[in-house]
PDB file of C-alpha atoms in Angstrom:
ATOM      1  CA  UNK W  35       7.061  -4.498   9.533  1.00 83.00           C
ATOM      2  CA  UNK W  36       4.090  -5.001   7.443  1.00 90.00           C
ATOM      3  CA  UNK W  37       3.595  -8.952   8.149  1.00 89.00           C
ATOM      4  CA  UNK W  38       3.100  -7.965  11.688  1.00 92.00           C
ATOM      5  CA  UNK W  39      -0.512  -6.457  10.859  1.00 94.00           C
ATOM      6  CA  UNK W  40      -2.341  -9.821  10.812  1.00 91.00           C
ATOM      7  CA  UNK W  41      -2.623 -12.594   8.237  1.00 92.00           C
ATOM      8  CA  UNK W  42      -2.033 -11.894   4.652  1.00 94.00           C
ATOM      9  CA  UNK W  43      -0.568 -13.532   1.509  1.00 95.00           C
ATOM     10  CA  UNK W  44       2.570 -12.255  -0.014  1.00 97.00           C
ATOM     11  CA  UNK W  45       3.392 -13.268  -3.452  1.00 97.00           C
ATOM     12  CA  UNK W  46       6.258 -12.237  -5.688  1.00 97.00           C
ATOM     13  CA  UNK W  47       5.095 -10.815  -9.228  1.00 97.00           C
ATOM     14  CA  UNK W  48       7.440  -9.899 -12.029  1.00 95.00           C
ATOM     15  CA  UNK W  49       7.682  -6.660 -11.037  1.00 95.00           C
ATOM     16  CA  UNK W  50       7.423  -6.348  -7.564  1.00 97.00           C
ATOM     17  CA  UNK W  51       5.811  -7.953  -4.315  1.00 98.00           C
ATOM     18  CA  UNK W  52       1.905  -8.306  -3.712  1.00 98.00           C
ATOM     19  CA  UNK W  53       0.505  -8.312  -0.387  1.00 97.00           C
ATOM     20  CA  UNK W  54      -3.099  -9.498   0.361  1.00 94.00           C
ATOM     21  CA  UNK W  55      -5.224  -9.725   3.156  1.00 90.00           C
ATOM     22  CA  UNK W  56      -8.682 -10.782   1.443  1.00 88.00           C
ATOM     23  CA  UNK W  57      -7.780  -8.419  -1.199  1.00 89.00           C
ATOM     24  CA  UNK W  58      -4.291  -6.826  -2.836  1.00 93.00           C
ATOM     25  CA  UNK W  59      -3.770  -3.661  -0.669  1.00 95.00           C
ATOM     26  CA  UNK W  60      -0.434  -3.278  -0.916  1.00 98.00           C
ATOM     27  CA  UNK W  61       2.334  -3.266  -4.252  1.00 98.00           C
ATOM     28  CA  UNK W  62       6.016  -2.735  -3.432  1.00 98.00           C
ATOM     29  CA  UNK W  63       7.627  -2.425  -7.227  1.00 98.00           C
ATOM     30  CA  UNK W  64      11.745  -1.799  -7.339  1.00 97.00           C
ATOM     31  CA  UNK W  65      12.937   0.816  -9.535  1.00 97.00           C
ATOM     32  CA  UNK W  66      16.515   1.573 -10.220  1.00 96.00           C
ATOM     33  CA  UNK W  67      16.560   4.816  -8.016  1.00 96.00           C
ATOM     34  CA  UNK W  68      13.516   4.092  -5.761  1.00 97.00           C
ATOM     35  CA  UNK W  69      10.497   1.888  -4.367  1.00 97.00           C
ATOM     36  CA  UNK W  70       7.323   2.722  -5.585  1.00 98.00           C
ATOM     37  CA  UNK W  71       4.357   1.304  -3.155  1.00 98.00           C
ATOM     38  CA  UNK W  72       0.779   1.464  -4.166  1.00 98.00           C
ATOM     39  CA  UNK W  73      -1.670   1.218  -1.454  1.00 97.00           C
ATOM     40  CA  UNK W  74      -5.859   0.584  -1.494  1.00 96.00           C
ATOM     41  CA  UNK W  75      -8.111   1.942   1.389  1.00 95.00           C
ATOM     42  CA  UNK W  76     -11.014   3.881   2.126  1.00 95.00           C
ATOM     43  CA  UNK W  77     -10.030   7.278   2.578  1.00 96.00           C
ATOM     44  CA  UNK W  78      -8.391  10.187  -0.030  1.00 96.00           C
ATOM     45  CA  UNK W  79      -4.916  11.238   0.933  1.00 94.00           C
ATOM     46  CA  UNK W  80      -2.988  13.863  -1.371  1.00 89.00           C
ATOM     47  CA  UNK W  81      -0.277  15.448   1.192  1.00 88.00           C
ATOM     48  CA  UNK W  82       3.360  14.267   0.717  1.00 86.00           C
ATOM     49  CA  UNK W  83       4.734  12.048   0.308  1.00 90.00           C
ATOM     50  CA  UNK W  84       1.890  10.828  -2.022  1.00 94.00           C
ATOM     51  CA  UNK W  85       2.288  11.551  -5.284  1.00 95.00           C
ATOM     52  CA  UNK W  86      -1.205  10.471  -6.748  1.00 97.00           C
ATOM     53  CA  UNK W  87      -4.415   8.902  -5.581  1.00 97.00           C
ATOM     54  CA  UNK W  88      -7.169   7.528  -7.935  1.00 97.00           C
ATOM     55  CA  UNK W  89     -10.518   6.947  -6.746  1.00 97.00           C
ATOM     56  CA  UNK W  90     -10.774   2.973  -7.831  1.00 95.00           C
ATOM     57  CA  UNK W  91     -14.543   2.509  -6.699  1.00 94.00           C
ATOM     58  CA  UNK W  92     -17.064   4.031  -4.873  1.00 94.00           C
ATOM     59  CA  UNK W  93     -15.773   3.729  -1.640  1.00 93.00           C
ATOM     60  CA  UNK W  94     -12.010   2.568  -2.417  1.00 95.00           C
ATOM     61  CA  UNK W  95      -9.195   4.954  -3.168  1.00 97.00           C
ATOM     62  CA  UNK W  96      -5.579   3.549  -5.150  1.00 97.00           C
ATOM     63  CA  UNK W  97      -2.411   5.995  -3.885  1.00 98.00           C
ATOM     64  CA  UNK W  98       1.143   5.907  -5.195  1.00 98.00           C
ATOM     65  CA  UNK W  99       4.470   7.213  -3.802  1.00 96.00           C
ATOM     66  CA  UNK W 100       8.024   6.416  -3.963  1.00 96.00           C
ATOM     67  CA  UNK W 101      10.460   5.999  -1.397  1.00 96.00           C
ATOM     68  CA  UNK W 102      13.878   6.728  -2.237  1.00 96.00           C
ATOM     69  CA  UNK W 103      15.794   5.739   1.228  1.00 94.00           C
ATOM     70  CA  UNK W 104      14.563   4.078   4.401  1.00 93.00           C
ATOM     71  CA  UNK W 105      14.435   7.144   6.353  1.00 93.00           C
ATOM     72  CA  UNK W 106      11.513   8.327   4.332  1.00 93.00           C
ATOM     73  CA  UNK W 107       9.448   5.020   6.090  1.00 94.00           C
ATOM     74  CA  UNK W 108       7.921   7.122   9.197  1.00 94.00           C
ATOM     75  CA  UNK W 109       5.250   6.553  11.498  1.00 95.00           C
ATOM     76  CA  UNK W 110       2.499   8.171   8.769  1.00 95.00           C
ATOM     77  CA  UNK W 111       3.560   5.954   6.233  1.00 95.00           C
ATOM     78  CA  UNK W 112       3.094   2.726   8.494  1.00 96.00           C
ATOM     79  CA  UNK W 113      -0.034   4.121   9.448  1.00 96.00           C
ATOM     80  CA  UNK W 114      -1.147   4.264   5.838  1.00 96.00           C
ATOM     81  CA  UNK W 115      -0.455   0.380   5.138  1.00 97.00           C
ATOM     82  CA  UNK W 116      -2.127  -0.377   8.491  1.00 96.00           C
ATOM     83  CA  UNK W 117      -5.104   1.580   7.008  1.00 96.00           C
ATOM     84  CA  UNK W 118      -4.997   0.079   4.065  1.00 96.00           C
ATOM     85  CA  UNK W 119      -4.651  -3.749   5.662  1.00 96.00           C
ATOM     86  CA  UNK W 120      -7.523  -3.347   7.610  1.00 95.00           C
ATOM     87  CA  UNK W 121      -9.580  -1.890   4.814  1.00 95.00           C
ATOM     88  CA  UNK W 122      -9.374  -4.742   2.371  1.00 92.00           C
ATOM     89  CA  UNK W 123      -9.359  -7.035   5.628  1.00 87.00           C
ATOM     90  CA  UNK W 124     -13.054  -7.055   5.510  1.00 85.00           C
ATOM     91  CA  UNK W 125     -14.019  -7.925   2.271  1.00 71.00           C
ATOM     92  CA  UNK W 126     -14.439 -11.592   1.754  1.00 62.00           C
ATOM     93  CA  UNK W 127     -13.002 -13.548  -0.244  1.00 59.00           C
TER      94      UNK W 127
END
């Protein structure tokens, strides 16, 4: 699904998988009972299922949420990831 957004690099790291356009926009970190999803974009969202939103720069916010089963992947979730991809794609390498 995420690969359909456009050009990106995907790399496995010790604790998960990182997705980068020009900068890292998404991190997936598996845990025993859930998948931690972390994404960065230009807007702050605090509605469910987002557990935490932190401003990491003047114009960028990091979001953390948990996915416990595939039924939680809805259109809103996909839209957030697309927005994160598009936001991070604007930065030069």
